Coordinates of C-alpha atoms and ligand atoms in Angstrom, one line a residue:
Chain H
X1 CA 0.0 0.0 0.0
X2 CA 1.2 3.6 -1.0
X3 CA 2.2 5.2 2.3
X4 CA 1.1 9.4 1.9
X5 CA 3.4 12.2 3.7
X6 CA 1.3 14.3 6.1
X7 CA 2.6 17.2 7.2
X8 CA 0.7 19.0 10.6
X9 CA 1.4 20.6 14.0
X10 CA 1.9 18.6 16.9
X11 CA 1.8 20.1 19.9
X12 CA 3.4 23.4 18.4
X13 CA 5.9 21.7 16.2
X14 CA 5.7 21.2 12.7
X15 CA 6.3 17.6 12.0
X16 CA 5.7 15.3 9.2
X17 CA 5.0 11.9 8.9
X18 CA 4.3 8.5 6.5
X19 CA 0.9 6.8 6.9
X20 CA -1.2 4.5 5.4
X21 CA -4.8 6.1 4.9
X22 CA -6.3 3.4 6.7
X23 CA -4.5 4.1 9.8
X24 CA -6.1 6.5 12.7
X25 CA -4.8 9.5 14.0
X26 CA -4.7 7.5 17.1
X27 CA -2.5 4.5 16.0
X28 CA 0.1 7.1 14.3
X29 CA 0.2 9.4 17.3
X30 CA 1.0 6.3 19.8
X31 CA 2.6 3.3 17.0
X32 CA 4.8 5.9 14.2
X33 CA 5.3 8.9 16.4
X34 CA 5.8 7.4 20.0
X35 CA 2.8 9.9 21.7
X36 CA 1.4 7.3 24.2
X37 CA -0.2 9.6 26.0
X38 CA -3.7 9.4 24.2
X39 CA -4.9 6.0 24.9
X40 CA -7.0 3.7 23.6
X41 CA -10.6 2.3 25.2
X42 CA -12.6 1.5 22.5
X43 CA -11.1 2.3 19.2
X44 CA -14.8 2.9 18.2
X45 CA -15.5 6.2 19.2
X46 CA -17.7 6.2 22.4
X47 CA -15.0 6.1 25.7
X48 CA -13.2 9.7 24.5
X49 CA -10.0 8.2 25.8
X50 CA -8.1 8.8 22.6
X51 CA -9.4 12.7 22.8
X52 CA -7.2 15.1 21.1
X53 CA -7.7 18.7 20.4
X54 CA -7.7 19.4 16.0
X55 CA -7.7 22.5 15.1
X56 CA -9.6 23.9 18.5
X57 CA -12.5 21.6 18.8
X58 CA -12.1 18.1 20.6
X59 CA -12.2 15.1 18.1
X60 CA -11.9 11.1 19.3
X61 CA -8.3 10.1 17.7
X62 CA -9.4 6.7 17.2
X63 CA -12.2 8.1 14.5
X64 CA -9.7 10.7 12.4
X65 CA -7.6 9.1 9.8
X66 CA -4.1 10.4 10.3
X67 CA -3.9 11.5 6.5
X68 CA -6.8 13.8 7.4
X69 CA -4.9 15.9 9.7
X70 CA -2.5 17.1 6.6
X71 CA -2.2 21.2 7.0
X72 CA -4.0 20.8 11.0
X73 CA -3.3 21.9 14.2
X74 CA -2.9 18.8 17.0
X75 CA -2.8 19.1 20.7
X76 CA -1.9 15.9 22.9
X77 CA -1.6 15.5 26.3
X78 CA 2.0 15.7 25.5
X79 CA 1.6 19.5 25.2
X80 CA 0.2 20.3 28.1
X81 CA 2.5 21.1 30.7
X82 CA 5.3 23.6 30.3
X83 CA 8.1 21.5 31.4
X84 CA 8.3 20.5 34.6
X85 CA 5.3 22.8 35.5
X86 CA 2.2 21.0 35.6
X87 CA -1.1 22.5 33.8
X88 CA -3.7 23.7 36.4
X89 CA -6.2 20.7 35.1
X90 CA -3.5 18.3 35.9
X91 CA -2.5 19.5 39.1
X92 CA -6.4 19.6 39.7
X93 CA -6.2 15.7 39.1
X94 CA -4.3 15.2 41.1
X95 CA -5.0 17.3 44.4
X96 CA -8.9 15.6 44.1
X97 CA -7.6 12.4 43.3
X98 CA -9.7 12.3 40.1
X99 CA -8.2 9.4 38.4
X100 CA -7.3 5.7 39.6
X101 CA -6.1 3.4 36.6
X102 CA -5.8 6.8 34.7
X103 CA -6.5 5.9 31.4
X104 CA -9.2 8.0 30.8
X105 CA -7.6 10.8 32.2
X106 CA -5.3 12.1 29.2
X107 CA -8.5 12.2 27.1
X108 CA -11.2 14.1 30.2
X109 CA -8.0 16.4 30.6
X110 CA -8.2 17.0 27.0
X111 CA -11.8 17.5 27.1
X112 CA -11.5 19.8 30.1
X113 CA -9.3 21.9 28.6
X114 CA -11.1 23.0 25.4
X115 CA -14.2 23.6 27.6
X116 CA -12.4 26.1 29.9
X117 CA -10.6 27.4 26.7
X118 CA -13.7 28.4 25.5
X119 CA -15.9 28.6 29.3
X120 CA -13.7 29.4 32.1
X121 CA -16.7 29.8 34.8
X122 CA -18.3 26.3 32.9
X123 CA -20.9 25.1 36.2
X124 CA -21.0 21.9 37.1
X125 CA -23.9 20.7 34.9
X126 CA -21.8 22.2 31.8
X127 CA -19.1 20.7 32.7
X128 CA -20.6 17.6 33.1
X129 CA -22.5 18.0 29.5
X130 CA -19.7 18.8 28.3
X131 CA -17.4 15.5 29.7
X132 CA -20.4 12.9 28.2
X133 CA -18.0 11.7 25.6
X134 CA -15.6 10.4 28.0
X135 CA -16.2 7.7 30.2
X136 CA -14.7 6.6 33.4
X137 CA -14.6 3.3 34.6
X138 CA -13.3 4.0 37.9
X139 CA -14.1 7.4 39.8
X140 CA -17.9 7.7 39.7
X141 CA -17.0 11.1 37.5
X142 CA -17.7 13.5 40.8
X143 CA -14.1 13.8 41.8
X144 CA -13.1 14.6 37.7
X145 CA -16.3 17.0 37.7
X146 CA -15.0 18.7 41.0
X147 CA -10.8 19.1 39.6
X148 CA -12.2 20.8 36.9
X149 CA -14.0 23.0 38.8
X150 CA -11.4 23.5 41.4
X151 CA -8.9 24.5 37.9
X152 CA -11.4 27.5 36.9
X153 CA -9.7 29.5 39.1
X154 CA -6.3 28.3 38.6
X155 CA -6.3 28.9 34.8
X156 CA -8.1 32.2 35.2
X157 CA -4.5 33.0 38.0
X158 CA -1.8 31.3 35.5
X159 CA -3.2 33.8 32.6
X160 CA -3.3 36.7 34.0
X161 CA 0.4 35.9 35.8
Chain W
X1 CA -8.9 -1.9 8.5
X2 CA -8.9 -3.0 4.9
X3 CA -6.5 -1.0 2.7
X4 CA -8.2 2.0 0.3
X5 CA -6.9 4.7 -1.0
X6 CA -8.0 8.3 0.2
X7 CA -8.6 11.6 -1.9
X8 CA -9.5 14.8 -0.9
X9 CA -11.1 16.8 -3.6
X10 CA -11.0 20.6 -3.5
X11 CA -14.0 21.2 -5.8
X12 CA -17.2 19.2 -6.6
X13 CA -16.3 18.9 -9.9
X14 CA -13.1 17.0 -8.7
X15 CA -15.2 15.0 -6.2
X16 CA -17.3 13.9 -9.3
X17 CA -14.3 13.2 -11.7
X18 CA -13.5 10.1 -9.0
X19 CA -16.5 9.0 -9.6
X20 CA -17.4 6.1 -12.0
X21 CA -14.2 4.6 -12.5
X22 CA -15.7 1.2 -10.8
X23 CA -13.6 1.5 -7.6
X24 CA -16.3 0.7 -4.6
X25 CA -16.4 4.2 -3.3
X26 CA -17.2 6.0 0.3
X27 CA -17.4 9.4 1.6
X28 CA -15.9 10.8 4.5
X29 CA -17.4 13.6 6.0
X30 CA -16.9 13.3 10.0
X31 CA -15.8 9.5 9.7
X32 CA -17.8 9.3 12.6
X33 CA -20.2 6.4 11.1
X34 CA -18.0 5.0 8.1
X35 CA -14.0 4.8 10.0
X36 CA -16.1 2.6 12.5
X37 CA -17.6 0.4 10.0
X38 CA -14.5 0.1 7.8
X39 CA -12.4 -0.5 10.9
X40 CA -15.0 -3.5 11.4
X41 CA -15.3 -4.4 8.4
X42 CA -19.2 -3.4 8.2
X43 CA -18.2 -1.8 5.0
X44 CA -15.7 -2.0 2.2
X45 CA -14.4 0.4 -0.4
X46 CA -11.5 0.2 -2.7
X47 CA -11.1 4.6 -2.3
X48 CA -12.7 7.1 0.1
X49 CA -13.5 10.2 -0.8
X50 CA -13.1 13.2 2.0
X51 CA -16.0 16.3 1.3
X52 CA -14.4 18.5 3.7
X53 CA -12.1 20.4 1.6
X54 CA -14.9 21.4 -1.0
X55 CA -15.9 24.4 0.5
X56 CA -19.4 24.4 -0.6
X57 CA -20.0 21.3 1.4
X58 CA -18.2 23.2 4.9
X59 CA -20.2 26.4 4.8
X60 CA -23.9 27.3 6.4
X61 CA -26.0 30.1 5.8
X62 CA -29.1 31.7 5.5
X63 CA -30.2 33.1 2.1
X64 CA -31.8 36.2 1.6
X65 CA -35.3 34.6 1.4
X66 CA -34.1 33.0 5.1
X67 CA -33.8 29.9 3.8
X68 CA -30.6 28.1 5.9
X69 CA -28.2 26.2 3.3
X70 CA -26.1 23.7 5.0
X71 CA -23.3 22.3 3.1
X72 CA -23.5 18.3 3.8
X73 CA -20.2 17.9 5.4
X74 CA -20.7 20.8 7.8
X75 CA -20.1 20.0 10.9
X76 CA -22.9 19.8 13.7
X77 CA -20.7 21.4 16.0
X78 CA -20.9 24.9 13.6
X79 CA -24.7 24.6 12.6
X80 CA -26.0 24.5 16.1
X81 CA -23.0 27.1 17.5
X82 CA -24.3 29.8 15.0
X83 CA -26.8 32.3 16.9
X84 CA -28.8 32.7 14.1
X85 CA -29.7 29.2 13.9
X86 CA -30.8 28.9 17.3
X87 CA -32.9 31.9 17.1
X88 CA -34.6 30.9 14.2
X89 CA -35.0 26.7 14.2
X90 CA -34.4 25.9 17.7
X91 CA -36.2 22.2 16.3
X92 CA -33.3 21.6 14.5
X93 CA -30.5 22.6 17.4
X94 CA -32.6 20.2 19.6
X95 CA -31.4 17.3 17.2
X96 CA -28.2 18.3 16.3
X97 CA -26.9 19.0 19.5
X98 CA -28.0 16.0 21.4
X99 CA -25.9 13.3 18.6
X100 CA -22.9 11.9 20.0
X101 CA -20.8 13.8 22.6
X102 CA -19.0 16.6 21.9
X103 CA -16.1 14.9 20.1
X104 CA -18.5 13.5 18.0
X105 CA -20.0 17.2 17.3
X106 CA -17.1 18.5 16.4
X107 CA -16.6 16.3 13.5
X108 CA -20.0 14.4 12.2
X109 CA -22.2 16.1 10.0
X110 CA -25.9 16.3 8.9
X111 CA -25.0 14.8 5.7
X112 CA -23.5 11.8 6.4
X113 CA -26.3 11.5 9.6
X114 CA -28.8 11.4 6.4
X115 CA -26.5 8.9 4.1
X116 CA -25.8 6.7 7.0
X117 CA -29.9 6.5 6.7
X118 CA -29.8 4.7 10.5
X119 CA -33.7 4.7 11.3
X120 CA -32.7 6.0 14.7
X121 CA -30.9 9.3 13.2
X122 CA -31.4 12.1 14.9
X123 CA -31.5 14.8 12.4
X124 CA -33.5 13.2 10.2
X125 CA -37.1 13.2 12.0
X126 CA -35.9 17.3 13.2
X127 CA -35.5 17.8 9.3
X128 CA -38.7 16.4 7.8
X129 CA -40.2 17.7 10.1
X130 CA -38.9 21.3 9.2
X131 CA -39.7 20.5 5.8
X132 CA -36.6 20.6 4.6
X133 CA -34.9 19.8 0.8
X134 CA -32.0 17.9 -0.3
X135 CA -29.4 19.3 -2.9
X136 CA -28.2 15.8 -4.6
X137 CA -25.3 16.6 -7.2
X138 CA -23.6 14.8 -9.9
X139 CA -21.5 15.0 -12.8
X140 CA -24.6 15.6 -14.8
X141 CA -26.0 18.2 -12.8
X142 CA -28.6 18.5 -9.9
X143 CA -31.6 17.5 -8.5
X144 CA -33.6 18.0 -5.4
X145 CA -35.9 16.1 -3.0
X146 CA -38.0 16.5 -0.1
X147 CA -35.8 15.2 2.9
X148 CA -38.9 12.3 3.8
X149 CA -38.1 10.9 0.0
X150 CA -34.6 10.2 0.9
X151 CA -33.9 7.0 3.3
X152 CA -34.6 4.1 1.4
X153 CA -34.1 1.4 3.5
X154 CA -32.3 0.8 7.2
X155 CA -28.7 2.2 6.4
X156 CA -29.9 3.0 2.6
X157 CA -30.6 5.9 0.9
X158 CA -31.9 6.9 -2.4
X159 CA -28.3 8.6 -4.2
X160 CA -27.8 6.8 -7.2
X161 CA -24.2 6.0 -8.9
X162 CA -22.1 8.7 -9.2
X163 CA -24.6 11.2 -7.1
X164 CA -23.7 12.9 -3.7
X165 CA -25.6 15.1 -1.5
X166 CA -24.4 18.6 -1.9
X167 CA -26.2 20.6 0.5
X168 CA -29.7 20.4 3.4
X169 CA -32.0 23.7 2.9
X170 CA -34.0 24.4 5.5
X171 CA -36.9 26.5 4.1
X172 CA -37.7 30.0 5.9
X173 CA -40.5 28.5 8.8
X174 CA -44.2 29.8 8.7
X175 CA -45.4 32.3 10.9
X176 CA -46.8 31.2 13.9
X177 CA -44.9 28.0 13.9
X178 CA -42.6 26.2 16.4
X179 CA -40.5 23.4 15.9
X180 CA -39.1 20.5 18.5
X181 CA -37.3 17.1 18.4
X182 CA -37.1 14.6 21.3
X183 CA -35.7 11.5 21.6
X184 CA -36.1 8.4 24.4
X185 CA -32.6 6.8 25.3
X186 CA -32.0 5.0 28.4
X187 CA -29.1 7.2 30.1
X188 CA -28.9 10.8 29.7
X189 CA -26.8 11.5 27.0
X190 CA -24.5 9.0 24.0
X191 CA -27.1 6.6 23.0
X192 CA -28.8 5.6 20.2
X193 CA -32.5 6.4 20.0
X194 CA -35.2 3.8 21.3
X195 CA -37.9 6.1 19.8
X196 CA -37.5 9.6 18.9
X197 CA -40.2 12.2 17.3
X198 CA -39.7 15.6 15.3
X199 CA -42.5 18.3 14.7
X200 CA -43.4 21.1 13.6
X201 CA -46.9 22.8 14.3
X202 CA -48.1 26.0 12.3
X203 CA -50.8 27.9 13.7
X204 CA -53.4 30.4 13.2
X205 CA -52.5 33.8 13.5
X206 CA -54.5 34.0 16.7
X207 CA -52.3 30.9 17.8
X208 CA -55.8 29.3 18.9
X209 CA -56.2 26.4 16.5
X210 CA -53.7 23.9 14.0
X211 CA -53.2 25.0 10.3
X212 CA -50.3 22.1 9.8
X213 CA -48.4 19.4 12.1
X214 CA -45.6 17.7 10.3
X215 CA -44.6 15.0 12.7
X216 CA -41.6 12.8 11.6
X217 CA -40.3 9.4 13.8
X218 CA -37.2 7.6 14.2
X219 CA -36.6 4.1 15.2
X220 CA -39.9 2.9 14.9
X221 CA -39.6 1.6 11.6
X222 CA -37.1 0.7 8.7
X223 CA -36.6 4.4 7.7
X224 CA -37.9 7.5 9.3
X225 CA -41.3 7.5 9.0
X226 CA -43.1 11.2 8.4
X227 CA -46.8 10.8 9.6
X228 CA -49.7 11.6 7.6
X229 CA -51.4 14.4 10.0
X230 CA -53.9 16.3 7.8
X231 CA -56.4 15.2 10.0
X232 CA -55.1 17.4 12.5
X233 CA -55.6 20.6 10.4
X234 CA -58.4 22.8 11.9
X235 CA -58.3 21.3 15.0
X236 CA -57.7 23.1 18.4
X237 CA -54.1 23.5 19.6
X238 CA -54.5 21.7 23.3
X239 CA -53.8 18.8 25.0
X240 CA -56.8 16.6 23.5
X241 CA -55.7 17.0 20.2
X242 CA -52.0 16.4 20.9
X243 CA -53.0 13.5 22.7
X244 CA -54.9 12.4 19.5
X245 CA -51.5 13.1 17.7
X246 CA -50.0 11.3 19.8
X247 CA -52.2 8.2 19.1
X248 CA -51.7 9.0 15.0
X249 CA -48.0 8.4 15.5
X250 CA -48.8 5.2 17.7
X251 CA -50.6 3.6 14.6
X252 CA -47.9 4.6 12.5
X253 CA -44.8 3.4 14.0
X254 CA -44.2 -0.2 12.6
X255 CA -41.6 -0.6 15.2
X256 CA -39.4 -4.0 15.5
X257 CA -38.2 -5.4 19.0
X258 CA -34.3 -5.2 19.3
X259 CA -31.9 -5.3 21.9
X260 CA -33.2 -1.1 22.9
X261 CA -36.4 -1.7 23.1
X262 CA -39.9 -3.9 22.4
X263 CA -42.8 -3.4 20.2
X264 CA -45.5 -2.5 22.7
X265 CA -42.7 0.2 24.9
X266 CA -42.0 2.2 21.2
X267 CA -45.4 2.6 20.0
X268 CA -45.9 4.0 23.8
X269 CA -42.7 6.2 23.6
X270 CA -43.1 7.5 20.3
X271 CA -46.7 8.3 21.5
X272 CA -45.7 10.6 24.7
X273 CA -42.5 11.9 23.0
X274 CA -44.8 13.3 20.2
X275 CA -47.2 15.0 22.9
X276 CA -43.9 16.3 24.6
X277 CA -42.2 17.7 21.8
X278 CA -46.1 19.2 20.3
X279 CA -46.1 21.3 23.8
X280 CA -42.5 22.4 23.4
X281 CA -43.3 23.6 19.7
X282 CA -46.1 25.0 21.2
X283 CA -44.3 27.3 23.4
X284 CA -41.9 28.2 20.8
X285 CA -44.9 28.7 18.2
X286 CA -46.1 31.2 20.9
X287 CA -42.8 33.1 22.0
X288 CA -41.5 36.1 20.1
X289 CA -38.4 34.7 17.8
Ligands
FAD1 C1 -19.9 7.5 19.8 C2 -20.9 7.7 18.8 C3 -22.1 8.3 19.1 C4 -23.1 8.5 18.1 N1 -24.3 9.1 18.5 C5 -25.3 9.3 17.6 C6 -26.5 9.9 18.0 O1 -26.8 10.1 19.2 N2 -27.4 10.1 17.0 C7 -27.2 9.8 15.7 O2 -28.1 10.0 14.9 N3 -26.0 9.3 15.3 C8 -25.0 9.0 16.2 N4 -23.8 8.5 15.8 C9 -23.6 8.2 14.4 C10 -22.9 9.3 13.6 O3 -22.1 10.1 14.5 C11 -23.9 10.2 12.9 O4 -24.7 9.4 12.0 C12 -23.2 11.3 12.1 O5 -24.1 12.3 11.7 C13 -22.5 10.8 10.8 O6 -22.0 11.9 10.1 P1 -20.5 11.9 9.6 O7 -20.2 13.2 9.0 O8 -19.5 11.5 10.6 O9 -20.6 10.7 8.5 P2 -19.5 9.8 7.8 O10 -19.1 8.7 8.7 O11 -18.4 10.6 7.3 O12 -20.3 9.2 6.6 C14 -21.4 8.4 6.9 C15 -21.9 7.7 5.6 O13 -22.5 8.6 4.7 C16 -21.8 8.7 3.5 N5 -21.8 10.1 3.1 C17 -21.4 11.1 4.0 N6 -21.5 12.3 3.4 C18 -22.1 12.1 2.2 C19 -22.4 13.0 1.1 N7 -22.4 14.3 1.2 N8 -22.9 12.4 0.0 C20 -23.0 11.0 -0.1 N9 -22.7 10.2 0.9 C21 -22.2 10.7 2.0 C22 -20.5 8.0 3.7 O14 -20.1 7.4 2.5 C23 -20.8 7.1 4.8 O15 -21.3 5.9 4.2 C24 -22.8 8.3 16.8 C25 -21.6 7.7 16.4 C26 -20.6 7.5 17.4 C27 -19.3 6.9 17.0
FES2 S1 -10.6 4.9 21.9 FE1 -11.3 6.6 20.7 S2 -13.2 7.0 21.7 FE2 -12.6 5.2 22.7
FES3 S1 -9.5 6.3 36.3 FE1 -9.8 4.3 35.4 S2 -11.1 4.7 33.7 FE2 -11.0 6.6 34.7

């Protein structure tokens, strides 16, 4: 099979890549490129555990091809702290203890992060709208709802700083 | 995942030159539907062909006659986002805002909700209901039909060989008219309908009696079903007649048991969720837009 050259933005850097079409965005971020952050639940679209952000709005990586994402703007969990620093999200998670086996949290972070991108003072019952397309099989979702919250003001500190 | 080859056309007219070459083709719009079913080998093409760099099939927007043109590749994400839209055919926000999850927004379209031509769609019933017209283009030029003409069949619909569906038109809505769309699904949100009902009700200008119901139902049958209603017309707009409504869509649904729900629980469902979503297009019939 032909392999196709994608060229994109990952995480701020312009990188380029060989793919099958046939391949996910998922399975080239974590098999080709080594980005194991974004996990996979159920390659089918409906756990959100693969979310990535493409060109600002959050899109399951399991149900983008990779060659799709030619000329598009990616952001993994990879990119998310500065360094060492933590984001305020992640630091959220882990102060509430939002996360056990944790590998729904890369994609609810993910999630989270676009919402208060766009929402900074999201309420609870946004937030929780918003988080539907990620599922958690271990917290019971209150202590994720409640790190997001508890990040609102956080974010709203580390940008004006 | 089978191997195919991928294209991504920049015009329609490029779309159509891939067309007819006897590769076994698919579109991608949002992928949403078709990566899943290649990936499990539910369906099978040779190429696929992605819509979303031919700009007339990304844009939305309303004409000056307020008609609302929705490219077919649009995602739902930007339709039920836009003000304007929300304002003016709420009916239609209520379906395309409650498919999938966010993620899912962001990426599937109305289009390939239509194509897909599940009976449980959601956008479909909200459409028909709405009255709204299909733009189907091919090499040869265009046609258009009514959006109740267009399912053919669970997961078939009516585009012939080397046709696509170009573009949804939502007509301008009648005065004193409201439009709603509900759905019955077993958790709160990401599920696939048990029994879902779109309507629109026009009124008399002194909002006290029914000059049209179009009432359109998903996933009580092999297709959407749009209702026949005219024996609504003239009536009074309250609760007896919705409930009589309601009983009209009961005798219509020809609904099959499956692993969401039984015969007996969707003709009830379809039933209350068309008296529900009457009294919401009540109120908006009846509220300044
Ligand atoms: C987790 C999850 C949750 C979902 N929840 C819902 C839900 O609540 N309600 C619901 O109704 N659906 C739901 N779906 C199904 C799906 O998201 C919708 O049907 C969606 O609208 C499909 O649009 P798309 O743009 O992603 O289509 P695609 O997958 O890109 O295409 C679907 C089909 O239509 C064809 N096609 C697409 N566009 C055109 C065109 N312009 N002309 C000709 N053919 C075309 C393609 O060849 C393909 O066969 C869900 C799916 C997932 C994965
Ligand atoms: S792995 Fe992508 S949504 Fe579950
Ligand atoms: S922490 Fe295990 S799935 Fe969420």
């Amino acid at each position: 099979m032909r392999r196709s050259q994608v060229q994109t933005r990952l995480n701020g850097n312009d990188i380029d890549f060989l793919c099958e079409p046939r391949q996910s965005l998922l399975e080239v971020l974590r098999d080709e490129l080594g980005f194991t952050g974004s996990k996979e639940g159920c390659n089918n679209g409906n756990c959100g555990a693969c979310t990535v952000i493409m060109n600002g709005r959050i899109v399951n990586s399991c149900c983008v091809l990779a060659v799709e994402t030619e000329g598009a703007e990616i952001q993994t969990i990879e990119g998310v702290a500065h360094g060492e620093k933590l984001h305020p999200l992640q630091q959220a998670f882990l102060e509430e203890a939002a996360l056990q086996c944790g590998i729904c949290t890369p994609g609810f972070i993910m999630s989270a992060k676009a919402l208060l991108e766009r929402e900074p003072n999201a309420d609870e019952a946004r937030i929780r709208h918003w988080l539907a397309g990620n599922l958690c099989r271990c917290t019971g979702y209150d202590k994720i709802v409640k790190a997001v919250l508890s990040a609102e003001p956080q974010l709203q500190e580390a940008k004006q700083s | 995942m089978e191997a195919f080859d991928y294209v991504a056309p920049r015009s329609l007219a490029e779309v159509y030159s891939h067309l007819g070459n006897g590769k076994r083709t698919l579109f991608l719009a949002g992928g949403t539907d078709v990566i899943v079913q290649l990936r499990e080998g539910r369906r099978h093409c040779d190429q696929l062909i992605d819509l979303k760099h031919v700009p007339e099939l990304m844009r939305h927007g309303f004409t000056s006659d307020g008609t609302l043109e929705i490219g077919a590749a649009s995602p739902l994400a930007e339709i039920y986002e836009d003000a304007e839209v929300q304002r003016r055919l709420p009916g239609l926000v209520d379906a395309a805002s409650l498919i999938g999850g966010i993620q899912i927004q962001s990426r599937a379209s109305l289009g390939g909700n239509l194509c897909n031509a599940s009976p449980a769609a959601d956008s479909t019933p909200a459409l028909m209901a709405l009255g709204a017209r299909l733009v189907i283009g091919s090499a040869s030029g265009s046609r258009e039909v009514a959006a109740e003409e267009f399912p053919a069949g669970p997961g078939q619909n009516s585009l012939r060989p080397g046709e696509i569906l170009v573009q949804i038109k939502v007509p301008p809505q009648p005065a004193h008219s409201g439009a709603a769309y509900l759905r019955f699904i077993p958790r709160n949100e990401m599920d696939i309908a048990v029994a879902s009902a779109g309507v629109r009700l026009v009124l008399s200008p002194d909002n006290s009696r029914i000059e049209d119901v179009r009432l359109a139902l998903g996933a009580v049958g092999p297709t959407v079903i749009l209702v026949n209603t005219n024996d609504l017309a003239g009536k009074a707009a309250n609760a007896e007649t919705f409930k009589l409504a309601g009983e009209m869509a009961s005798a219509a649904a020809r609904p099959i048991d499956d692993m969401r729900g039984g015969v007996a629980q969707r003709r009830r469902l379809v039933s209350v969720l068309t008296v529900r979503a009457l009294n919401t297009a009540l109120q908006r019939a009846t509220e300044a837009r």
